[in-house]
Amino acid sequence: MESIRVLTLKAMEATPSTFQDYGQVVEASPDGQEFGPHDAQLDLTQGTPRFYILRLENCPLKFASITHHASVTQCIGSVGGHAWYLGVAKSSIVDSNEIKDNTGKKIVQSRSGHSYVPPDIEDVQVFKIAGSKFVKLNRGTWHAGPLFKADSMDFYNLELSNTNETDHTTHYFKKNNGVKSPMAESIMIYGY
Protein backbone atom coordinates (compact mmCIF):
# COMPACT_ATOMS: atom_id res chain seq x y z
CA MET A 1 0.00 0.00 0.00
CA GLU A 2 1.26 3.49 -0.90
CA SER A 3 2.23 5.78 1.94
CA ILE A 4 0.22 8.98 2.08
CA ARG A 5 1.82 12.31 2.82
CA VAL A 6 -0.53 15.03 4.04
CA LEU A 7 0.14 18.72 3.47
CA THR A 8 -2.38 21.10 5.02
CA LEU A 9 -2.75 24.64 3.71
CA LYS A 10 -5.08 27.11 5.37
CA ALA A 11 -7.24 29.09 2.97
CA MET A 12 -6.36 32.78 3.29
CA GLU A 13 -8.58 35.71 2.49
CA ALA A 14 -7.96 37.11 -0.99
CA THR A 15 -6.88 40.74 -0.66
CA PRO A 16 -4.92 42.96 -3.06
CA SER A 17 -1.70 42.22 -1.13
CA THR A 18 -2.18 38.47 -0.48
CA PHE A 19 -3.21 37.77 -4.08
CA GLN A 20 -0.71 39.99 -5.93
CA ASP A 21 1.54 37.11 -7.11
CA TYR A 22 -1.42 35.55 -8.97
CA GLY A 23 -3.38 38.54 -10.22
CA GLN A 24 -5.60 41.17 -8.68
CA VAL A 25 -8.48 41.41 -6.27
CA VAL A 26 -10.85 44.07 -7.55
CA GLU A 27 -13.29 45.63 -5.11
CA ALA A 28 -16.04 48.23 -5.44
CA SER A 29 -14.93 51.77 -6.26
CA PRO A 30 -16.88 55.03 -6.19
CA ASP A 31 -18.83 56.12 -9.26
CA GLY A 32 -16.77 58.45 -11.41
CA GLN A 33 -13.38 57.22 -10.21
CA GLU A 34 -10.82 57.35 -13.03
CA PHE A 35 -9.25 54.18 -14.44
CA GLY A 36 -6.17 53.17 -12.49
CA PRO A 37 -4.25 50.35 -10.83
CA HIS A 38 -7.27 49.46 -8.64
CA ASP A 39 -9.09 48.32 -11.82
CA ALA A 40 -8.55 44.94 -13.49
CA GLN A 41 -5.51 45.19 -15.77
CA LEU A 42 -6.76 43.02 -18.62
CA ASP A 43 -5.15 41.33 -21.61
CA LEU A 44 -7.94 40.38 -24.02
CA THR A 45 -5.90 41.07 -27.18
CA GLN A 46 -5.66 37.46 -28.43
CA GLY A 47 -9.31 37.04 -29.41
CA THR A 48 -12.92 37.99 -28.84
CA PRO A 49 -13.76 38.69 -25.17
CA ARG A 50 -16.53 36.61 -23.63
CA PHE A 51 -18.36 37.86 -20.53
CA TYR A 52 -20.99 35.50 -19.20
CA ILE A 53 -22.64 34.03 -16.13
CA LEU A 54 -21.41 30.54 -15.40
CA ARG A 55 -23.55 28.18 -13.34
CA LEU A 56 -21.54 25.54 -11.52
CA GLU A 57 -22.98 22.59 -9.64
CA ASN A 58 -21.37 20.13 -7.26
CA CYS A 59 -17.93 21.73 -6.96
CA PRO A 60 -16.96 20.40 -3.54
CA LEU A 61 -13.96 21.66 -1.67
CA LYS A 62 -11.36 19.39 -3.25
CA PHE A 63 -9.35 19.20 -6.44
CA ALA A 64 -6.95 16.86 -8.22
CA SER A 65 -5.90 19.07 -11.15
CA ILE A 66 -5.00 22.68 -11.86
CA THR A 67 -5.38 24.68 -15.09
CA HIS A 68 -3.93 27.76 -16.74
CA HIS A 69 -4.69 29.97 -19.74
CA ALA A 70 -1.60 31.31 -21.55
CA SER A 71 -3.32 33.81 -23.86
CA VAL A 72 -5.68 35.75 -21.61
CA THR A 73 -6.26 37.24 -18.21
CA GLN A 74 -9.41 35.83 -16.63
CA CYS A 75 -11.81 37.53 -14.23
CA ILE A 76 -14.20 35.57 -12.04
CA GLY A 77 -16.46 36.44 -9.12
CA SER A 78 -19.56 35.05 -7.50
CA VAL A 79 -22.94 36.53 -8.31
CA GLY A 80 -24.24 37.79 -4.98
CA GLY A 81 -20.83 37.89 -3.25
CA HIS A 82 -21.11 34.40 -1.76
CA ALA A 83 -17.93 32.81 -0.38
CA TRP A 84 -15.95 30.53 -2.66
CA TYR A 85 -12.42 29.12 -2.83
CA LEU A 86 -9.69 29.04 -5.43
CA GLY A 87 -6.44 27.08 -5.46
CA VAL A 88 -3.67 28.89 -7.35
CA ALA A 89 0.00 28.64 -8.28
CA LYS A 90 2.16 31.23 -10.02
CA SER A 91 2.42 31.25 -13.78
CA SER A 92 5.17 28.96 -15.03
CA ILE A 93 5.02 29.75 -18.73
CA VAL A 94 8.47 29.59 -20.30
CA ASP A 95 9.41 31.95 -23.12
CA SER A 96 10.31 29.88 -26.18
CA ASN A 97 13.51 31.94 -26.52
CA GLU A 98 14.57 30.91 -23.01
CA ILE A 99 14.03 27.16 -23.08
CA LYS A 100 17.48 26.45 -21.78
CA ASP A 101 16.53 24.80 -18.52
CA ASN A 102 19.29 24.97 -15.95
CA THR A 103 16.99 24.24 -13.02
CA GLY A 104 16.49 20.55 -13.71
CA LYS A 105 12.72 21.09 -13.90
CA LYS A 106 10.75 19.42 -16.65
CA ILE A 107 9.59 21.74 -19.45
CA VAL A 108 6.41 20.69 -21.25
CA GLN A 109 4.91 21.95 -24.49
CA SER A 110 1.14 22.41 -24.27
CA ARG A 111 -1.23 21.37 -27.02
CA SER A 112 -1.87 25.09 -27.60
CA GLY A 113 1.81 25.60 -28.43
CA HIS A 114 3.35 27.38 -25.44
CA SER A 115 5.91 25.86 -23.07
CA TYR A 116 5.61 25.67 -19.29
CA VAL A 117 7.03 24.05 -16.18
CA PRO A 118 4.41 21.93 -14.37
CA PRO A 119 3.48 23.44 -10.99
CA ASP A 120 4.83 21.90 -7.79
CA ILE A 121 2.17 20.89 -5.29
CA GLU A 122 4.12 22.82 -2.64
CA ASP A 123 3.54 26.03 -4.62
CA VAL A 124 -0.26 25.83 -4.44
CA GLN A 125 -2.01 28.42 -2.26
CA VAL A 126 -5.73 28.49 -1.47
CA PHE A 127 -7.76 31.67 -1.23
CA LYS A 128 -11.23 32.42 0.05
CA ILE A 129 -13.06 35.07 -1.97
CA ALA A 130 -16.18 36.57 -0.41
CA GLY A 131 -18.19 39.75 -0.71
CA SER A 132 -18.48 42.20 -3.57
CA LYS A 133 -15.15 41.59 -5.23
CA PHE A 134 -13.69 39.45 -7.99
CA VAL A 135 -10.28 38.16 -8.92
CA LYS A 136 -8.36 38.81 -12.11
CA LEU A 137 -5.91 36.00 -12.83
CA ASN A 138 -2.65 36.92 -14.55
CA ARG A 139 -1.93 35.20 -17.84
CA GLY A 140 -0.71 31.70 -17.02
CA THR A 141 -1.76 31.64 -13.35
CA TRP A 142 -2.62 28.04 -12.42
CA HIS A 143 -6.06 27.76 -10.84
CA ALA A 144 -8.36 25.09 -9.41
CA GLY A 145 -11.93 26.16 -8.85
CA PRO A 146 -14.21 27.92 -8.16
CA LEU A 147 -14.96 25.54 -5.29
CA PHE A 148 -17.78 26.08 -2.81
CA LYS A 149 -19.93 24.48 -0.12
CA ALA A 150 -23.38 25.07 -1.70
CA ASP A 151 -24.98 22.68 -4.19
CA SER A 152 -24.65 25.27 -6.97
CA MET A 153 -23.43 28.83 -7.50
CA ASP A 154 -23.40 31.37 -10.31
CA PHE A 155 -20.22 33.21 -11.31
CA TYR A 156 -19.56 35.99 -13.75
CA ASN A 157 -16.61 35.11 -15.93
CA LEU A 158 -14.53 37.18 -18.38
CA GLU A 159 -12.17 35.34 -20.70
CA LEU A 160 -11.97 34.84 -24.48
CA SER A 161 -14.70 33.23 -26.56
CA ASN A 162 -12.49 30.19 -27.26
CA THR A 163 -10.48 29.97 -24.03
CA ASN A 164 -11.83 26.56 -23.05
CA GLU A 165 -11.24 25.09 -26.51
CA THR A 166 -7.82 26.48 -27.49
CA ASP A 167 -6.15 27.81 -24.34
CA HIS A 168 -6.83 25.33 -21.57
CA THR A 169 -3.75 23.57 -20.18
CA THR A 170 -4.35 21.19 -17.26
CA HIS A 171 -1.88 19.53 -14.90
CA TYR A 172 -3.20 16.42 -13.10
CA PHE A 173 -1.56 16.07 -9.69
CA LYS A 174 -2.68 12.49 -9.21
CA LYS A 175 -1.47 11.38 -12.64
CA ASN A 176 1.72 13.45 -12.69
CA ASN A 177 2.59 13.66 -8.98
CA GLY A 178 0.46 10.97 -7.36
CA VAL A 179 -1.49 13.64 -5.48
CA LYS A 180 -5.16 14.35 -4.91
CA SER A 181 -6.27 17.34 -2.93
CA PRO A 182 -9.38 17.47 -0.73
CA MET A 183 -10.14 20.95 0.57
CA ALA A 184 -12.13 22.35 3.47
CA GLU A 185 -11.69 25.72 5.21
CA SER A 186 -8.13 24.47 5.18
CA ILE A 187 -6.98 22.34 2.31
CA MET A 188 -5.23 19.04 2.78
CA ILE A 189 -3.17 17.79 -0.11
CA TYR A 190 -2.34 14.13 0.19
CA GLY A 191 -0.60 11.61 -1.97
CA TYR A 192 2.86 10.69 -3.08
Coordinates of N, CA and C in Angstrom, one line a residue:
M1 N 0.8 -1.2 0.0 CA 0.0 0.0 0.0 C 0.9 1.2 0.0
E2 N 0.5 2.3 -0.8 CA 1.3 3.5 -0.9 C 1.2 4.3 0.4
S3 N 2.3 4.9 0.8 CA 2.2 5.8 1.9 C 1.6 7.1 1.5
I4 N 0.9 7.7 2.4 CA 0.2 9.0 2.1 C 0.9 10.1 2.9
R5 N 1.3 11.1 2.2 CA 1.8 12.3 2.8 C 0.7 13.4 2.8
V6 N 0.5 14.0 3.9 CA -0.5 15.0 4.0 C 0.1 16.4 4.2
L7 N -0.3 17.3 3.4 CA 0.1 18.7 3.5 C -1.1 19.5 3.7
T8 N -1.2 20.3 4.7 CA -2.4 21.1 5.0 C -2.1 22.6 4.8
L9 N -2.9 23.2 4.0 CA -2.8 24.6 3.7 C -4.0 25.3 4.2
K10 N -3.9 26.4 4.9 CA -5.1 27.1 5.4 C -5.5 28.1 4.3
A11 N -6.8 28.1 3.9 CA -7.2 29.1 3.0 C -7.1 30.5 3.6
M12 N -6.5 31.4 2.8 CA -6.4 32.8 3.3 C -7.3 33.7 2.5
E13 N -7.7 34.8 3.1 CA -8.6 35.7 2.5 C -7.9 36.4 1.3
A14 N -8.5 36.4 0.2 CA -8.0 37.1 -1.0 C -8.1 38.6 -0.8
T15 N -6.9 39.3 -0.7 CA -6.9 40.7 -0.7 C -5.9 41.2 -1.7
P16 N -5.9 42.5 -2.1 CA -4.9 43.0 -3.1 C -3.5 42.6 -2.7
S17 N -3.1 42.6 -1.5 CA -1.7 42.2 -1.1 C -1.5 40.7 -1.1
T18 N -2.4 39.9 -0.6 CA -2.2 38.5 -0.5 C -2.3 37.8 -1.8
F19 N -3.0 38.4 -2.8 CA -3.2 37.8 -4.1 C -2.3 38.3 -5.2
Q20 N -1.5 39.3 -4.9 CA -0.7 40.0 -5.9 C 0.2 39.1 -6.8
D21 N 0.7 38.0 -6.3 CA 1.5 37.1 -7.1 C 0.7 36.3 -8.2
Y22 N -0.6 36.4 -8.1 CA -1.4 35.6 -9.0 C -2.3 36.4 -9.9
G23 N -2.5 37.6 -9.5 CA -3.4 38.5 -10.2 C -3.8 39.7 -9.3
Q24 N -5.1 40.0 -9.4 CA -5.6 41.2 -8.7 C -6.9 40.8 -8.0
V25 N -7.2 41.4 -6.9 CA -8.5 41.4 -6.3 C -9.1 42.8 -6.5
V26 N -10.2 42.8 -7.2 CA -10.9 44.1 -7.5 C -12.1 44.2 -6.7
E27 N -12.2 45.3 -6.0 CA -13.3 45.6 -5.1 C -14.1 46.8 -5.6
A28 N -15.2 47.1 -5.0 CA -16.0 48.2 -5.4 C -15.3 49.6 -5.3
S29 N -15.5 50.4 -6.3 CA -14.9 51.8 -6.3 C -16.0 52.8 -6.5
P30 N -15.8 54.0 -6.1 CA -16.9 55.0 -6.2 C -17.2 55.4 -7.7
D31 N -18.4 55.7 -7.9 CA -18.8 56.1 -9.3 C -18.0 57.3 -9.7
G32 N -17.5 57.3 -10.9 CA -16.8 58.5 -11.4 C -15.3 58.4 -11.2
Q33 N -14.8 57.4 -10.4 CA -13.4 57.2 -10.2 C -12.7 56.9 -11.5
E34 N -11.6 57.6 -11.8 CA -10.8 57.4 -13.0 C -10.2 56.0 -13.1
F35 N -9.9 55.5 -14.3 CA -9.3 54.2 -14.4 C -7.9 54.3 -13.8
G36 N -7.5 53.2 -13.1 CA -6.2 53.2 -12.5 C -5.8 51.8 -12.1
P37 N -4.8 51.7 -11.2 CA -4.2 50.3 -10.8 C -5.2 49.5 -10.0
H38 N -6.3 50.2 -9.4 CA -7.3 49.5 -8.6 C -8.2 48.7 -9.5
D39 N -8.2 49.0 -10.8 CA -9.1 48.3 -11.8 C -8.4 47.1 -12.4
A40 N -9.1 46.1 -12.9 CA -8.6 44.9 -13.5 C -7.7 45.3 -14.7
Q41 N -6.4 44.9 -14.7 CA -5.5 45.2 -15.8 C -5.6 44.0 -16.7
L42 N -6.4 44.1 -17.8 CA -6.8 43.0 -18.6 C -5.9 42.9 -19.9
D43 N -5.7 41.6 -20.3 CA -5.2 41.3 -21.6 C -6.2 40.4 -22.3
L44 N -6.9 41.1 -23.2 CA -7.9 40.4 -24.0 C -7.6 40.5 -25.5
T45 N -6.3 40.7 -25.8 CA -5.9 41.1 -27.2 C -5.8 39.9 -28.1
Q46 N -5.9 38.7 -27.6 CA -5.7 37.5 -28.4 C -6.9 36.8 -29.0
G47 N -8.1 37.6 -28.9 CA -9.3 37.0 -29.4 C -10.5 37.9 -29.0
T48 N -11.7 37.3 -29.2 CA -12.9 38.0 -28.8 C -13.2 37.8 -27.4
P49 N -13.4 38.9 -26.6 CA -13.8 38.7 -25.2 C -15.1 38.0 -25.0
R50 N -15.3 37.2 -24.0 CA -16.5 36.6 -23.6 C -16.8 36.9 -22.2
F51 N -17.9 37.6 -21.9 CA -18.4 37.9 -20.5 C -19.7 37.2 -20.3
Y52 N -19.8 36.3 -19.4 CA -21.0 35.5 -19.2 C -21.2 35.1 -17.7
I53 N -22.4 34.6 -17.4 CA -22.6 34.0 -16.1 C -22.6 32.5 -16.2
L54 N -21.7 32.0 -15.4 CA -21.4 30.5 -15.4 C -22.1 29.9 -14.2
R55 N -22.9 28.9 -14.4 CA -23.6 28.2 -13.3 C -22.8 26.9 -13.1
L56 N -22.3 26.7 -11.9 CA -21.5 25.5 -11.5 C -22.3 24.8 -10.5
E57 N -22.3 23.5 -10.6 CA -23.0 22.6 -9.6 C -22.0 21.6 -9.1
N58 N -22.2 21.2 -7.9 CA -21.4 20.1 -7.3 C -19.9 20.3 -7.4
C59 N -19.4 21.4 -6.9 CA -17.9 21.7 -7.0 C -17.4 21.7 -5.5
P60 N -17.3 20.5 -5.0 CA -17.0 20.4 -3.5 C -15.5 20.9 -3.3
L61 N -15.2 21.1 -2.1 CA -14.0 21.7 -1.7 C -12.8 20.7 -1.8
K62 N -12.5 20.3 -3.0 CA -11.4 19.4 -3.3 C -11.0 19.5 -4.7
F63 N -9.7 19.2 -5.0 CA -9.3 19.2 -6.4 C -8.2 18.3 -6.6
A64 N -8.0 17.8 -7.9 CA -6.9 16.9 -8.2 C -6.2 17.3 -9.4
S65 N -6.6 18.5 -10.0 CA -5.9 19.1 -11.1 C -5.9 20.6 -11.0
I66 N -5.1 21.2 -11.9 CA -5.0 22.7 -11.9 C -4.8 23.1 -13.3
T67 N -5.3 24.2 -13.7 CA -5.4 24.7 -15.1 C -4.8 26.1 -15.2
H68 N -4.3 26.4 -16.4 CA -3.9 27.8 -16.7 C -4.3 28.1 -18.2
H69 N -4.4 29.4 -18.4 CA -4.7 30.0 -19.7 C -3.5 30.9 -20.1
A70 N -2.8 30.6 -21.2 CA -1.6 31.3 -21.5 C -1.9 32.6 -22.4
S71 N -3.1 32.7 -22.9 CA -3.3 33.8 -23.9 C -4.2 34.9 -23.3
V72 N -4.7 34.8 -22.1 CA -5.7 35.7 -21.6 C -5.6 35.9 -20.1
T73 N -6.0 37.1 -19.6 CA -6.3 37.2 -18.2 C -7.7 36.8 -18.0
Q74 N -8.1 36.3 -16.9 CA -9.4 35.8 -16.6 C -9.9 36.5 -15.4
C75 N -11.2 36.9 -15.4 CA -11.8 37.5 -14.2 C -13.0 36.6 -13.8
I76 N -13.1 36.4 -12.5 CA -14.2 35.6 -12.0 C -14.6 36.0 -10.6
G77 N -15.9 36.1 -10.4 CA -16.5 36.4 -9.1 C -17.8 35.8 -9.0
S78 N -18.3 35.7 -7.7 CA -19.6 35.0 -7.5 C -20.7 36.1 -7.6
V79 N -21.8 35.7 -8.3 CA -22.9 36.5 -8.3 C -23.5 36.5 -6.9
G80 N -23.7 37.7 -6.3 CA -24.2 37.8 -5.0 C -23.2 37.9 -3.9
G81 N -21.9 37.7 -4.2 CA -20.8 37.9 -3.2 C -20.7 36.7 -2.3
H82 N -21.2 35.6 -2.6 CA -21.1 34.4 -1.8 C -19.7 33.9 -1.7
A83 N -19.3 33.3 -0.6 CA -17.9 32.8 -0.4 C -17.6 31.6 -1.3
W84 N -16.4 31.6 -1.9 CA -15.9 30.5 -2.7 C -14.4 30.5 -2.5
Y85 N -13.8 29.4 -3.0 CA -12.4 29.1 -2.8 C -11.7 28.9 -4.2
L86 N -10.5 29.2 -4.2 CA -9.7 29.0 -5.4 C -8.3 28.6 -5.1
G87 N -7.8 27.5 -5.6 CA -6.4 27.1 -5.5 C -5.6 27.7 -6.6
V88 N -4.5 28.2 -6.3 CA -3.7 28.9 -7.4 C -2.2 28.6 -7.2
A89 N -1.5 28.7 -8.3 CA 0.0 28.6 -8.3 C 0.5 29.7 -9.3
K90 N 1.6 30.2 -9.1 CA 2.2 31.2 -10.0 C 2.3 30.7 -11.4
S91 N 2.2 31.6 -12.4 CA 2.4 31.2 -13.8 C 3.8 30.6 -13.9
S92 N 3.9 29.6 -14.8 CA 5.2 29.0 -15.0 C 5.4 28.8 -16.5
I93 N 4.8 29.7 -17.3 CA 5.0 29.7 -18.7 C 6.5 30.1 -19.0
V94 N 7.1 29.4 -19.9 CA 8.5 29.6 -20.3 C 8.5 30.2 -21.7
D95 N 9.2 31.3 -21.8 CA 9.4 31.9 -23.1 C 10.2 31.0 -24.0
S96 N 9.7 30.8 -25.3 CA 10.3 29.9 -26.2 C 11.8 30.3 -26.5
N97 N 12.1 31.5 -26.3 CA 13.5 31.9 -26.5 C 14.4 31.6 -25.3
E98 N 13.8 31.2 -24.2 CA 14.6 30.9 -23.0 C 14.4 29.5 -22.6
I99 N 14.3 28.5 -23.5 CA 14.0 27.2 -23.1 C 15.3 26.4 -22.6
K100 N 16.3 27.1 -22.4 CA 17.5 26.5 -21.8 C 17.2 26.3 -20.3
D101 N 16.9 25.1 -19.9 CA 16.5 24.8 -18.5 C 17.7 24.4 -17.7
N102 N 18.2 25.3 -16.8 CA 19.3 25.0 -16.0 C 18.8 24.6 -14.6
T103 N 17.5 24.5 -14.3 CA 17.0 24.2 -13.0 C 16.8 22.8 -12.8
G104 N 16.8 22.0 -13.8 CA 16.5 20.6 -13.7 C 15.0 20.3 -13.7
K105 N 14.2 21.3 -13.9 CA 12.7 21.1 -13.9 C 12.3 20.7 -15.3
K106 N 11.3 19.9 -15.4 CA 10.7 19.4 -16.7 C 10.0 20.6 -17.4
I107 N 10.3 20.8 -18.6 CA 9.6 21.7 -19.5 C 8.7 21.0 -20.4
V108 N 7.4 21.4 -20.5 CA 6.4 20.7 -21.2 C 5.9 21.7 -22.3
Q109 N 5.6 21.1 -23.5 CA 4.9 22.0 -24.5 C 3.4 21.6 -24.5
S110 N 2.6 22.6 -24.3 CA 1.1 22.4 -24.3 C 0.6 22.1 -25.7
R111 N -0.6 21.6 -25.7 CA -1.2 21.4 -27.0 C -1.6 22.7 -27.7
S112 N -1.6 23.8 -27.0 CA -1.9 25.1 -27.6 C -0.6 25.8 -28.1
G113 N 0.6 25.1 -27.8 CA 1.8 25.6 -28.4 C 2.8 26.3 -27.5
H114 N 2.4 26.7 -26.3 CA 3.3 27.4 -25.4 C 4.1 26.3 -24.6
S115 N 5.2 26.7 -24.0 CA 5.9 25.9 -23.1 C 5.7 26.3 -21.6
Y116 N 5.8 25.4 -20.7 CA 5.6 25.7 -19.3 C 6.3 24.6 -18.4
V117 N 6.5 25.0 -17.2 CA 7.0 24.1 -16.2 C 5.8 23.6 -15.3
P118 N 5.5 22.3 -15.2 CA 4.4 21.9 -14.4 C 4.5 22.5 -12.9
P119 N 3.4 22.9 -12.3 CA 3.5 23.4 -11.0 C 3.8 22.4 -10.0
D120 N 4.6 22.8 -8.9 CA 4.8 21.9 -7.8 C 3.7 22.0 -6.8
I121 N 3.3 20.9 -6.2 CA 2.2 20.9 -5.3 C 2.5 21.8 -4.1
E122 N 3.7 21.9 -3.7 CA 4.1 22.8 -2.6 C 3.9 24.3 -2.9
D123 N 3.7 24.6 -4.2 CA 3.5 26.0 -4.6 C 2.1 26.4 -4.7
V124 N 1.2 25.5 -4.4 CA -0.3 25.8 -4.4 C -0.7 26.6 -3.2
Q125 N -1.4 27.6 -3.3 CA -2.0 28.4 -2.3 C -3.5 28.4 -2.4
V126 N -4.3 28.5 -1.4 CA -5.7 28.5 -1.5 C -6.3 29.8 -0.9
F127 N -7.2 30.4 -1.6 CA -7.8 31.7 -1.2 C -9.3 31.5 -1.1
K128 N -9.8 32.3 -0.1 CA -11.2 32.4 0.1 C -11.6 33.8 -0.5
I129 N -12.6 33.8 -1.4 CA -13.1 35.1 -2.0 C -14.5 35.2 -1.5
A130 N -14.8 36.3 -0.9 CA -16.2 36.6 -0.4 C -16.5 38.1 -0.5
G131 N -17.8 38.4 -0.7 CA -18.2 39.7 -0.7 C -18.2 40.3 -2.1
S132 N -18.4 41.6 -2.2 CA -18.5 42.2 -3.6 C -17.1 42.5 -4.1
K133 N -16.4 41.5 -4.6 CA -15.1 41.6 -5.2 C -15.0 40.4 -6.2
F134 N -14.0 40.5 -7.1 CA -13.7 39.4 -8.0 C -12.2 39.4 -8.1
V135 N -11.7 38.3 -8.7 CA -10.3 38.2 -8.9 C -10.0 38.2 -10.4
K136 N -8.9 38.8 -10.8 CA -8.4 38.8 -12.1 C -7.1 38.0 -12.0
L137 N -7.1 36.9 -12.8 CA -5.9 36.0 -12.8 C -4.9 36.5 -13.9
N138 N -3.7 36.6 -13.6 CA -2.6 36.9 -14.5 C -2.6 35.8 -15.6
R139 N -2.1 36.2 -16.8 CA -1.9 35.2 -17.8 C -1.1 34.1 -17.3
G140 N -1.5 32.8 -17.4 CA -0.7 31.7 -17.0 C -0.8 31.3 -15.6
T141 N -1.6 32.0 -14.7 CA -1.8 31.6 -13.3 C -2.5 30.3 -13.3
W142 N -2.0 29.3 -12.6 CA -2.6 28.0 -12.4 C -3.8 28.2 -11.5
H143 N -4.9 27.6 -11.7 CA -6.1 27.8 -10.8 C -6.9 26.5 -10.8
A144 N -7.4 26.2 -9.6 CA -8.4 25.1 -9.4 C -9.6 25.7 -8.7
G145 N -10.7 25.6 -9.4 CA -11.9 26.2 -8.8 C -12.6 27.0 -9.9
P146 N -13.7 27.7 -9.5 CA -14.2 27.9 -8.2 C -14.7 26.6 -7.5
L147 N -14.5 26.6 -6.2 CA -15.0 25.5 -5.3 C -15.8 26.2 -4.2
F148 N -16.9 25.5 -3.8 CA -17.8 26.1 -2.8 C -18.5 25.0 -2.1
K149 N -19.2 25.4 -1.0 CA -19.9 24.5 -0.1 C -21.4 24.2 -0.6
A150 N -22.0 25.2 -1.3 CA -23.4 25.1 -1.7 C -23.5 24.0 -2.8
D151 N -24.7 23.6 -3.1 CA -25.0 22.7 -4.2 C -24.7 23.3 -5.5
S152 N -25.0 24.6 -5.7 CA -24.7 25.3 -7.0 C -24.4 26.8 -6.7
M153 N -23.7 27.4 -7.6 CA -23.4 28.8 -7.5 C -23.3 29.4 -8.9
D154 N -23.6 30.7 -9.0 CA -23.4 31.4 -10.3 C -22.2 32.3 -10.2
F155 N -21.4 32.4 -11.3 CA -20.2 33.2 -11.3 C -20.2 34.0 -12.6
Y156 N -19.8 35.3 -12.5 CA -19.6 36.0 -13.8 C -18.1 35.7 -14.1
N157 N -17.9 35.6 -15.4 CA -16.6 35.1 -15.9 C -16.3 35.9 -17.2
L158 N -15.0 36.5 -17.2 CA -14.5 37.2 -18.4 C -13.3 36.5 -18.8
E159 N -13.3 36.0 -20.1 CA -12.2 35.3 -20.7 C -12.3 35.6 -22.2
L160 N -11.8 34.7 -23.0 CA -12.0 34.8 -24.5 C -13.0 33.8 -24.9
S161 N -13.6 34.1 -26.1 CA -14.7 33.2 -26.6 C -14.3 31.8 -26.8
N162 N -13.0 31.6 -27.0 CA -12.5 30.2 -27.3 C -11.5 29.7 -26.2
T163 N -11.5 30.3 -25.1 CA -10.5 30.0 -24.0 C -10.5 28.5 -23.7
N164 N -11.7 28.0 -23.5 CA -11.8 26.6 -23.1 C -11.5 25.6 -24.2
E165 N -11.6 26.0 -25.4 CA -11.2 25.1 -26.5 C -9.8 25.1 -26.9
T166 N -9.2 26.3 -26.9 CA -7.8 26.5 -27.5 C -6.7 26.9 -26.5
D167 N -7.1 27.3 -25.3 CA -6.1 27.8 -24.3 C -6.4 27.3 -22.9
H168 N -6.5 26.0 -22.8 CA -6.8 25.3 -21.6 C -5.8 24.2 -21.3
T169 N -4.8 24.5 -20.5 CA -3.7 23.6 -20.2 C -4.0 23.1 -18.8
T170 N -4.1 21.8 -18.6 CA -4.3 21.2 -17.3 C -3.2 20.3 -16.8
H171 N -2.9 20.4 -15.5 CA -1.9 19.5 -14.9 C -2.6 18.7 -13.9
Y172 N -2.5 17.4 -14.0 CA -3.2 16.4 -13.1 C -2.2 16.0 -12.0
F173 N -2.5 16.4 -10.8 CA -1.6 16.1 -9.7 C -1.5 14.6 -9.5
K174 N -2.6 13.9 -9.5 CA -2.7 12.5 -9.2 C -1.9 11.7 -10.3
K175 N -2.1 12.1 -11.5 CA -1.5 11.4 -12.6 C 0.0 11.7 -12.7
N176 N 0.3 13.0 -12.5 CA 1.7 13.4 -12.7 C 2.5 13.4 -11.4
N177 N 1.9 13.6 -10.3 CA 2.6 13.7 -9.0 C 2.1 12.7 -8.0
G178 N 1.0 11.9 -8.3 CA 0.5 11.0 -7.4 C -0.3 11.7 -6.2
V179 N -0.9 12.8 -6.5 CA -1.5 13.6 -5.5 C -2.9 13.9 -5.8
K180 N -3.8 13.9 -4.8 CA -5.2 14.4 -4.9 C -5.4 15.3 -3.8
S181 N -6.1 16.3 -3.9 CA -6.3 17.3 -2.9 C -7.7 17.5 -2.5
P182 N -8.1 17.1 -1.3 CA -9.4 17.5 -0.7 C -9.3 18.8 0.0
M183 N -10.3 19.6 0.0 CA -10.1 20.9 0.6 C -11.3 21.2 1.5
A184 N -11.1 21.8 2.6 CA -12.1 22.3 3.5 C -11.8 23.8 3.7
E185 N -12.1 24.4 4.9 CA -11.7 25.7 5.2 C -10.2 25.8 5.1
S186 N -9.6 24.7 5.5 CA -8.1 24.5 5.2 C -8.1 23.4 4.1
I187 N -7.1 23.4 3.3 CA -7.0 22.3 2.3 C -5.9 21.3 2.8
M188 N -6.2 20.1 2.5 CA -5.2 19.0 2.8 C -4.9 18.4 1.4
I189 N -3.6 18.4 1.1 CA -3.2 17.8 -0.1 C -2.5 16.5 0.3
Y190 N -3.0 15.4 -0.2 CA -2.3 14.1 0.2 C -1.9 13.3 -1.0
G191 N -1.1 12.4 -0.9 CA -0.6 11.6 -2.0 C 0.9 11.3 -1.8
Y192 N 1.5 11.2 -2.9 CA 2.9 10.7 -3.1 C 3.3 10.0 -1.9

